[in-house]
Amino acid sequence: MSASAALTVVNANGRSVYERELGSSADSVDTDAHVRELIGRAALDFADARSWESSATYLRLVDRFNDADAHGYRTSGGGRFVLTLRGRLRGNAGDETIRQFFTDAHEAYAIAKMNPMRDEDEDLGEAFDRAVRESFRRRLAPLFPFARTDE
Amino acid sequence: MADGRRRTDPAIAGARCWQGAERCSGELFALTYGALVRQILRDREDDVDATNAALERVGRSMGTRIVEEYLSRTGAGARACRSFEDACEAVAKTALKMFLGVDARTRDWSEDVDECVIEMDTNPLAEFVELPKRYEGLCYCNALCGAIRGALEAVRVRTTCAFESDPLAGNGDKFAIRIKLVEIVPEEYPFDD
């Protein structure tokens, strides 16, 4: 059974500034990037809707699409993160674990935004990528059978 | 020491000045410098070489002024640098510590003692910074080279300064500046007066 996880980050202007697969099980083939994109974008609308219902930054599960779960997070500055977990995972990713992952990502996002050489709508850069992957490896990788997190 | 005066260790002098100094937030400093670099880049229409030169010039003007503060705060008169080696030690251990809070040291001295590398443990200027591909070749912290060069020039030591390793440009994992002595300008007395 294949499984994969992807993170989409959209900034306050609604531009996508980060969209990568973070990890997948060994037998998963990353052929469906467009599906991942579709799910990520679709979930954004739900994340937006959900953000009116609560003041929390972590919006929990915002969308489901076949075997994919989309978790949302909204920073107070209007940036939105969507974590898509697909396929059969080993066990359940607890809300708390995912919240911690998002908190790490938020911190890295804040730092990436401070980079004076980066324009507002540019990609978040490698330091962000590294930080997110590191957090993913620490917190969520155990959910993936034979995880392969290095792309 | 030959003249019988005890010299304070430059590292201690630096730490003392750093302690007593008026400070601003490191983040504010890093971002202000970033804004400066961006503005210069924009003015030069993303011409990397022109920007490097401009940053050097900015740094040099800072250096020629900052040396005054260095001399007054360290009371360097009592322990003047007697050689290029002393001067480099003073830059690395005292000046960088008192102005930037950076621990640095000299290494790789050439045989003639006219060239060395100043290696910095951290660099507050480069915090948060990641250089995009289109600015390859940009020497982001070039103002620092300029400042060192300007400051030394103000005390009659002409040098050349360049980054030996720059993690932002993807070489090396520490910031290191190579300083090379050009000449020590002889003191000119105003005989005509």
CSV table of C-alpha atoms in Angstrom, one decimal:
chain,number,residue,atom,x,y,z
A,1,MET,CA,0.0,0.0,0.0
A,2,SER,CA,1.5,3.3,-1.0
A,3,ALA,CA,1.4,6.4,1.2
A,4,SER,CA,2.6,9.9,0.8
A,5,ALA,CA,2.6,13.2,2.4
A,6,ALA,CA,2.8,16.7,0.9
A,7,LEU,CA,2.8,20.2,2.1
A,8,THR,CA,1.4,23.2,0.3
A,9,VAL,CA,2.0,26.7,1.6
A,10,VAL,CA,0.1,29.7,0.2
A,11,ASN,CA,1.0,33.2,1.4
A,12,ALA,CA,-1.4,36.0,2.3
A,13,ASN,CA,-1.6,37.1,-1.4
A,14,GLY,CA,-2.9,33.7,-2.3
A,15,ARG,CA,0.3,32.7,-4.2
A,16,SER,CA,1.7,29.3,-3.7
A,17,VAL,CA,5.2,29.6,-2.3
A,18,TYR,CA,5.9,26.0,-1.4
A,19,GLU,CA,4.6,22.7,-2.8
A,20,ARG,CA,6.6,19.6,-2.2
A,21,GLU,CA,6.2,16.0,-1.4
A,22,LEU,CA,7.7,15.4,2.0
A,23,GLY,CA,7.8,11.7,2.2
A,24,SER,CA,6.3,8.6,0.8
A,25,SER,CA,6.5,4.9,1.3
A,26,ALA,CA,9.0,2.9,-0.7
A,27,ASP,CA,6.4,1.6,-3.2
A,28,SER,CA,4.8,4.9,-3.9
A,29,VAL,CA,5.5,6.6,-7.2
A,30,ASP,CA,5.3,10.4,-7.4
A,31,THR,CA,3.4,10.4,-10.7
A,32,ASP,CA,0.3,12.2,-9.5
A,33,ALA,CA,1.7,15.6,-8.6
A,34,HIS,CA,-1.3,17.2,-10.3
A,35,VAL,CA,-3.7,15.2,-8.0
A,36,ARG,CA,-1.7,16.4,-5.0
A,37,GLU,CA,-1.9,19.9,-6.2
A,38,LEU,CA,-5.6,19.6,-6.8
A,39,ILE,CA,-6.3,18.2,-3.3
A,40,GLY,CA,-4.1,20.9,-1.8
A,41,ARG,CA,-5.8,23.7,-3.5
A,42,ALA,CA,-9.3,22.4,-2.9
A,43,ALA,CA,-8.5,22.0,0.7
A,44,LEU,CA,-7.5,25.7,0.9
A,45,ASP,CA,-11.1,26.8,0.4
A,46,PHE,CA,-12.2,24.6,3.3
A,47,ALA,CA,-9.3,25.8,5.4
A,48,ASP,CA,-10.5,29.4,4.7
A,49,ALA,CA,-14.0,28.6,5.6
A,50,ARG,CA,-12.9,26.8,8.7
A,51,SER,CA,-10.7,29.6,9.9
A,52,TRP,CA,-13.8,31.7,10.5
A,53,GLU,CA,-15.1,29.1,13.0
A,54,SER,CA,-12.2,29.2,15.3
A,55,SER,CA,-9.4,31.4,16.4
A,56,ALA,CA,-7.0,28.6,16.6
A,57,THR,CA,-4.2,28.5,14.0
A,58,TYR,CA,-4.4,24.7,13.6
A,59,LEU,CA,-7.7,24.0,11.8
A,60,ARG,CA,-7.5,20.2,12.1
A,61,LEU,CA,-8.8,18.0,9.3
A,62,VAL,CA,-10.3,20.3,6.7
A,63,ASP,CA,-11.0,18.0,3.8
A,64,ARG,CA,-11.1,14.4,2.7
A,65,PHE,CA,-10.6,13.2,-0.9
A,66,ASN,CA,-10.7,9.5,-1.5
A,67,ASP,CA,-7.8,8.2,0.6
A,68,ALA,CA,-6.3,11.6,1.2
A,69,ASP,CA,-6.6,13.6,4.4
A,70,ALA,CA,-6.0,17.3,4.3
A,71,HIS,CA,-5.0,19.2,7.4
A,72,GLY,CA,-5.1,22.9,7.5
A,73,TYR,CA,-3.2,25.6,9.4
A,74,ARG,CA,-3.6,29.4,9.1
A,75,THR,CA,-1.0,31.9,10.4
A,76,SER,CA,-2.2,35.1,11.9
A,77,GLY,CA,-0.6,36.9,8.9
A,78,GLY,CA,-2.9,35.1,6.5
A,79,GLY,CA,-0.5,32.4,5.3
A,80,ARG,CA,-2.1,29.0,4.9
A,81,PHE,CA,-0.5,25.6,5.1
A,82,VAL,CA,-2.1,22.4,3.9
A,83,LEU,CA,-0.7,19.0,4.8
A,84,THR,CA,-2.0,16.2,2.7
A,85,LEU,CA,-1.6,12.7,4.0
A,86,ARG,CA,-2.5,10.0,1.4
A,87,GLY,CA,-2.8,6.3,1.4
A,88,ARG,CA,-2.6,3.7,4.1
A,89,LEU,CA,-0.5,5.0,6.9
A,90,ARG,CA,0.9,3.0,9.7
A,91,GLY,CA,-1.5,4.1,12.5
A,92,ASN,CA,-3.2,7.4,12.9
A,93,ALA,CA,-1.4,10.7,12.8
A,94,GLY,CA,-2.6,12.3,16.0
A,95,ASP,CA,-3.9,15.9,15.9
A,96,GLU,CA,-1.3,16.8,18.5
A,97,THR,CA,1.6,15.5,16.3
A,98,ILE,CA,0.3,17.3,13.3
A,99,ARG,CA,-0.2,20.5,15.3
A,100,GLN,CA,3.5,20.3,16.4
A,101,PHE,CA,4.6,19.7,12.8
A,102,PHE,CA,2.6,22.8,11.7
A,103,THR,CA,4.1,24.8,14.6
A,104,ASP,CA,7.6,23.9,13.4
A,105,ALA,CA,6.6,24.8,9.8
A,106,HIS,CA,5.2,28.1,11.0
A,107,GLU,CA,8.5,29.0,12.7
A,108,ALA,CA,10.5,28.1,9.6
A,109,TYR,CA,8.0,30.1,7.5
A,110,ALA,CA,8.5,33.2,9.7
A,111,ILE,CA,12.2,32.9,9.4
A,112,ALA,CA,12.0,32.3,5.6
A,113,LYS,CA,9.9,35.5,5.3
A,114,MET,CA,12.6,37.5,7.0
A,115,ASN,CA,15.1,36.7,4.2
A,116,PRO,CA,15.8,40.2,2.8
A,117,MET,CA,16.8,38.7,-0.6
A,118,ARG,CA,13.5,37.0,-1.2
A,119,ASP,CA,10.5,38.7,-2.8
A,120,GLU,CA,7.1,38.3,-1.2
A,121,ASP,CA,5.8,35.8,-3.7
A,122,GLU,CA,8.9,33.8,-4.3
A,123,ASP,CA,9.5,30.2,-3.3
A,124,LEU,CA,10.3,29.9,0.4
A,125,GLY,CA,13.8,28.6,-0.3
A,126,GLU,CA,16.0,25.8,0.9
A,127,ALA,CA,16.3,26.6,4.6
A,128,PHE,CA,12.5,26.3,4.9
A,129,ASP,CA,12.5,23.0,2.9
A,130,ARG,CA,15.2,21.6,5.2
A,131,ALA,CA,13.5,22.7,8.4
A,132,VAL,CA,10.1,21.2,7.3
A,133,ARG,CA,11.7,17.9,6.2
A,134,GLU,CA,13.6,17.7,9.4
A,135,SER,CA,10.4,18.2,11.4
A,136,PHE,CA,8.6,15.7,9.2
A,137,ARG,CA,11.3,13.1,9.7
A,138,ARG,CA,11.1,13.6,13.5
A,139,ARG,CA,7.3,13.7,14.0
A,140,LEU,CA,5.5,12.1,11.1
A,141,ALA,CA,7.9,9.7,9.3
A,142,PRO,CA,7.1,6.8,11.7
A,143,LEU,CA,3.7,6.7,10.1
A,144,PHE,CA,5.2,5.7,6.8
A,145,PRO,CA,6.1,2.1,6.2
A,146,PHE,CA,9.7,2.1,4.9
A,147,ALA,CA,9.7,5.8,4.7
A,148,ARG,CA,11.8,7.5,2.0
A,149,THR,CA,12.0,11.1,2.9
A,150,ASP,CA,15.0,12.1,0.9
A,151,GLU,CA,14.0,13.3,-2.5
B,1,MET,CA,56.3,43.8,26.5
B,2,ALA,CA,59.5,45.6,25.5
B,3,ASP,CA,58.2,49.0,26.6
B,4,GLY,CA,57.3,47.6,30.0
B,5,ARG,CA,53.6,48.3,29.6
B,6,ARG,CA,51.2,45.5,30.0
B,7,ARG,CA,49.0,44.9,27.0
B,8,THR,CA,45.5,43.8,27.5
B,9,ASP,CA,44.6,40.7,25.7
B,10,PRO,CA,42.7,41.9,22.6
B,11,ALA,CA,39.9,39.4,23.2
B,12,ILE,CA,39.4,40.7,26.7
B,13,ALA,CA,39.4,44.3,25.5
B,14,GLY,CA,36.8,43.4,22.8
B,15,ALA,CA,34.6,41.6,25.3
B,16,ARG,CA,34.7,44.5,27.7
B,17,CYS,CA,33.7,47.0,25.0
B,18,TRP,CA,30.9,44.7,23.8
B,19,GLN,CA,29.6,44.6,27.4
B,20,GLY,CA,29.5,48.3,27.8
B,21,ALA,CA,28.2,49.1,24.3
B,22,GLU,CA,24.9,50.4,23.4
B,23,ARG,CA,23.2,47.7,21.3
B,24,CYS,CA,20.3,47.2,19.0
B,25,SER,CA,18.4,44.1,18.2
B,26,GLY,CA,20.3,41.7,16.0
B,27,GLU,CA,17.3,41.1,13.9
B,28,LEU,CA,16.7,44.8,13.3
B,29,PHE,CA,20.4,45.1,12.3
B,30,ALA,CA,20.3,42.1,9.9
B,31,LEU,CA,17.1,43.3,8.3
B,32,THR,CA,18.3,46.9,7.9
B,33,TYR,CA,21.4,45.7,6.3
B,34,GLY,CA,19.4,43.4,4.0
B,35,ALA,CA,17.2,46.4,3.0
B,36,LEU,CA,20.3,48.3,2.2
B,37,VAL,CA,21.7,45.6,0.0
B,38,ARG,CA,18.4,45.2,-1.8
B,39,GLN,CA,18.2,48.9,-2.4
B,40,ILE,CA,21.7,49.0,-3.8
B,41,LEU,CA,20.9,46.0,-6.0
B,42,ARG,CA,17.8,47.8,-7.3
B,43,ASP,CA,19.7,51.0,-8.0
B,44,ARG,CA,22.3,49.1,-9.9
B,45,GLU,CA,19.6,47.2,-11.8
B,46,ASP,CA,20.8,43.8,-10.4
B,47,ASP,CA,24.3,44.3,-11.6
B,48,VAL,CA,26.2,42.1,-9.1
B,49,ASP,CA,29.7,43.5,-9.7
B,50,ALA,CA,28.6,47.1,-9.4
B,51,THR,CA,26.7,46.2,-6.2
B,52,ASN,CA,29.8,44.5,-4.7
B,53,ALA,CA,31.8,47.6,-5.4
B,54,ALA,CA,29.1,49.9,-4.0
B,55,LEU,CA,28.9,47.8,-0.8
B,56,GLU,CA,32.6,48.0,-0.5
B,57,ARG,CA,32.5,51.7,-0.8
B,58,VAL,CA,29.7,52.0,1.8
B,59,GLY,CA,31.7,49.8,4.2
B,60,ARG,CA,34.9,51.8,3.6
B,61,SER,CA,33.2,55.1,4.6
B,62,MET,CA,31.9,53.4,7.7
B,63,GLY,CA,35.3,52.0,8.5
B,64,THR,CA,37.1,55.4,8.3
B,65,ARG,CA,34.6,56.8,10.8
B,66,ILE,CA,34.3,53.7,13.0
B,67,VAL,CA,38.0,53.6,13.7
B,68,GLU,CA,37.6,56.8,15.8
B,69,GLU,CA,35.2,55.1,18.0
B,70,TYR,CA,37.4,52.0,18.2
B,71,LEU,CA,40.4,54.1,19.3
B,72,SER,CA,38.5,56.1,21.9
B,73,ARG,CA,36.6,53.2,23.4
B,74,THR,CA,39.5,50.8,23.6
B,75,GLY,CA,41.9,53.5,24.7
B,76,ALA,CA,44.2,51.9,22.1
B,77,GLY,CA,46.7,54.7,22.4
B,78,ALA,CA,48.3,52.9,25.4
B,79,ARG,CA,48.6,49.7,23.4
B,80,ALA,CA,49.0,50.8,19.9
B,81,CYS,CA,49.4,48.1,17.3
B,82,ARG,CA,53.1,47.9,16.4
B,83,SER,CA,52.8,45.5,13.5
B,84,PHE,CA,50.4,44.3,10.9
B,85,GLU,CA,50.0,41.2,12.9
B,86,ASP,CA,48.9,43.2,16.0
B,87,ALA,CA,46.5,45.1,13.8
B,88,CYS,CA,44.9,41.9,12.4
B,89,GLU,CA,44.6,40.5,15.9
B,90,ALA,CA,42.9,43.7,17.0
B,91,VAL,CA,40.5,43.6,14.1
B,92,ALA,CA,39.6,40.0,14.7
B,93,LYS,CA,39.4,39.9,18.5
B,94,THR,CA,38.6,43.4,19.5
B,95,ALA,CA,36.9,45.3,16.7
B,96,LEU,CA,34.6,42.5,15.4
B,97,LYS,CA,33.7,41.7,19.0
B,98,MET,CA,32.9,45.2,20.1
B,99,PHE,CA,30.9,46.2,17.0
B,100,LEU,CA,29.3,43.0,15.9
B,101,GLY,CA,29.6,40.7,19.0
B,102,VAL,CA,31.3,38.2,16.8
B,103,ASP,CA,34.0,35.9,18.0
B,104,ALA,CA,36.8,35.7,15.4
B,105,ARG,CA,40.4,34.7,15.1
B,106,THR,CA,43.2,35.0,12.7
B,107,ARG,CA,44.7,32.0,11.0
B,108,ASP,CA,46.8,30.9,8.0
B,109,TRP,CA,49.5,33.5,8.4
B,110,SER,CA,51.8,33.8,5.4
B,111,GLU,CA,55.5,33.4,6.0
B,112,ASP,CA,56.2,37.1,5.6
B,113,VAL,CA,53.4,37.9,8.0
B,114,ASP,CA,51.7,40.1,5.5
B,115,GLU,CA,48.6,38.1,4.8
B,116,CYS,CA,46.1,36.2,7.0
B,117,VAL,CA,42.6,35.0,7.2
B,118,ILE,CA,40.1,36.2,9.8
B,119,GLU,CA,37.6,33.5,10.5
B,120,MET,CA,34.3,34.5,12.1
B,121,ASP,CA,32.2,32.1,14.2
B,122,THR,CA,28.9,33.8,13.3
B,123,ASN,CA,27.8,36.6,11.1
B,124,PRO,CA,24.9,38.7,12.3
B,125,LEU,CA,24.7,40.4,8.9
B,126,ALA,CA,23.8,37.2,7.2
B,127,GLU,CA,21.1,36.0,9.5
B,128,PHE,CA,18.0,34.8,7.7
B,129,VAL,CA,19.7,35.4,4.3
B,130,GLU,CA,19.5,32.9,1.5
B,131,LEU,CA,20.8,34.2,-1.9
B,132,PRO,CA,18.6,33.4,-4.8
B,133,LYS,CA,20.3,31.9,-7.9
B,134,ARG,CA,20.0,35.1,-9.9
B,135,TYR,CA,22.4,36.9,-7.5
B,136,GLU,CA,25.2,34.4,-7.9
B,137,GLY,CA,28.5,36.1,-7.3
B,138,LEU,CA,27.0,38.7,-5.0
B,139,CYS,CA,29.3,39.3,-2.0
B,140,TYR,CA,26.5,40.0,0.4
B,141,CYS,CA,28.7,41.0,3.3
B,142,ASN,CA,31.1,43.0,1.3
B,143,ALA,CA,30.5,46.1,3.4
B,144,LEU,CA,32.3,44.2,6.2
B,145,CYS,CA,35.4,43.9,4.0
B,146,GLY,CA,35.1,47.5,3.2
B,147,ALA,CA,34.8,48.5,6.8
B,148,ILE,CA,37.9,46.6,7.8
B,149,ARG,CA,39.8,48.1,4.8
B,150,GLY,CA,38.6,51.6,5.6
B,151,ALA,CA,39.4,51.4,9.3
B,152,LEU,CA,42.9,50.1,8.7
B,153,GLU,CA,43.5,52.7,6.0
B,154,ALA,CA,42.5,55.4,8.4
B,155,VAL,CA,45.4,54.3,10.6
B,156,ARG,CA,47.8,54.1,7.7
B,157,VAL,CA,47.7,50.4,7.0
B,158,ARG,CA,46.7,49.8,3.4
B,159,THR,CA,45.3,46.4,2.7
B,160,THR,CA,43.1,44.4,0.4
B,161,CYS,CA,40.2,42.5,1.8
B,162,ALA,CA,38.0,39.8,0.3
B,163,PHE,CA,35.9,36.9,1.4
B,164,GLU,CA,37.9,33.7,1.5
B,165,SER,CA,34.8,31.6,2.3
B,166,ASP,CA,31.2,32.7,2.3
B,167,PRO,CA,28.5,30.2,3.2
B,168,LEU,CA,25.9,32.3,1.4
B,169,ALA,CA,27.7,31.8,-1.8
B,170,GLY,CA,27.9,28.1,-1.0
B,171,ASN,CA,31.6,27.8,-0.3
B,172,GLY,CA,32.8,26.9,3.2
B,173,ASP,CA,30.7,26.8,6.3
B,174,LYS,CA,32.1,29.8,8.1
B,175,PHE,CA,32.7,33.4,7.1
B,176,ALA,CA,36.3,34.1,6.6
B,177,ILE,CA,38.0,37.2,5.3
B,178,ARG,CA,41.4,37.2,3.7
B,179,ILE,CA,43.5,40.3,4.5
B,180,LYS,CA,46.6,41.2,2.6
B,181,LEU,CA,48.9,44.0,3.5
B,182,VAL,CA,49.7,46.4,0.7
B,183,GLU,CA,51.8,48.9,2.5
B,184,ILE,CA,52.1,50.7,5.8
B,185,VAL,CA,52.0,54.3,4.7
B,186,PRO,CA,54.8,56.3,6.3
B,187,GLU,CA,53.7,59.1,8.6
B,188,GLU,CA,53.9,62.5,6.9
B,189,TYR,CA,54.6,65.4,9.2
B,190,PRO,CA,53.3,68.8,8.2
B,191,PHE,CA,56.8,70.3,7.9
B,192,ASP,CA,55.5,73.3,6.0
B,193,ASP,CA,53.5,74.4,9.0
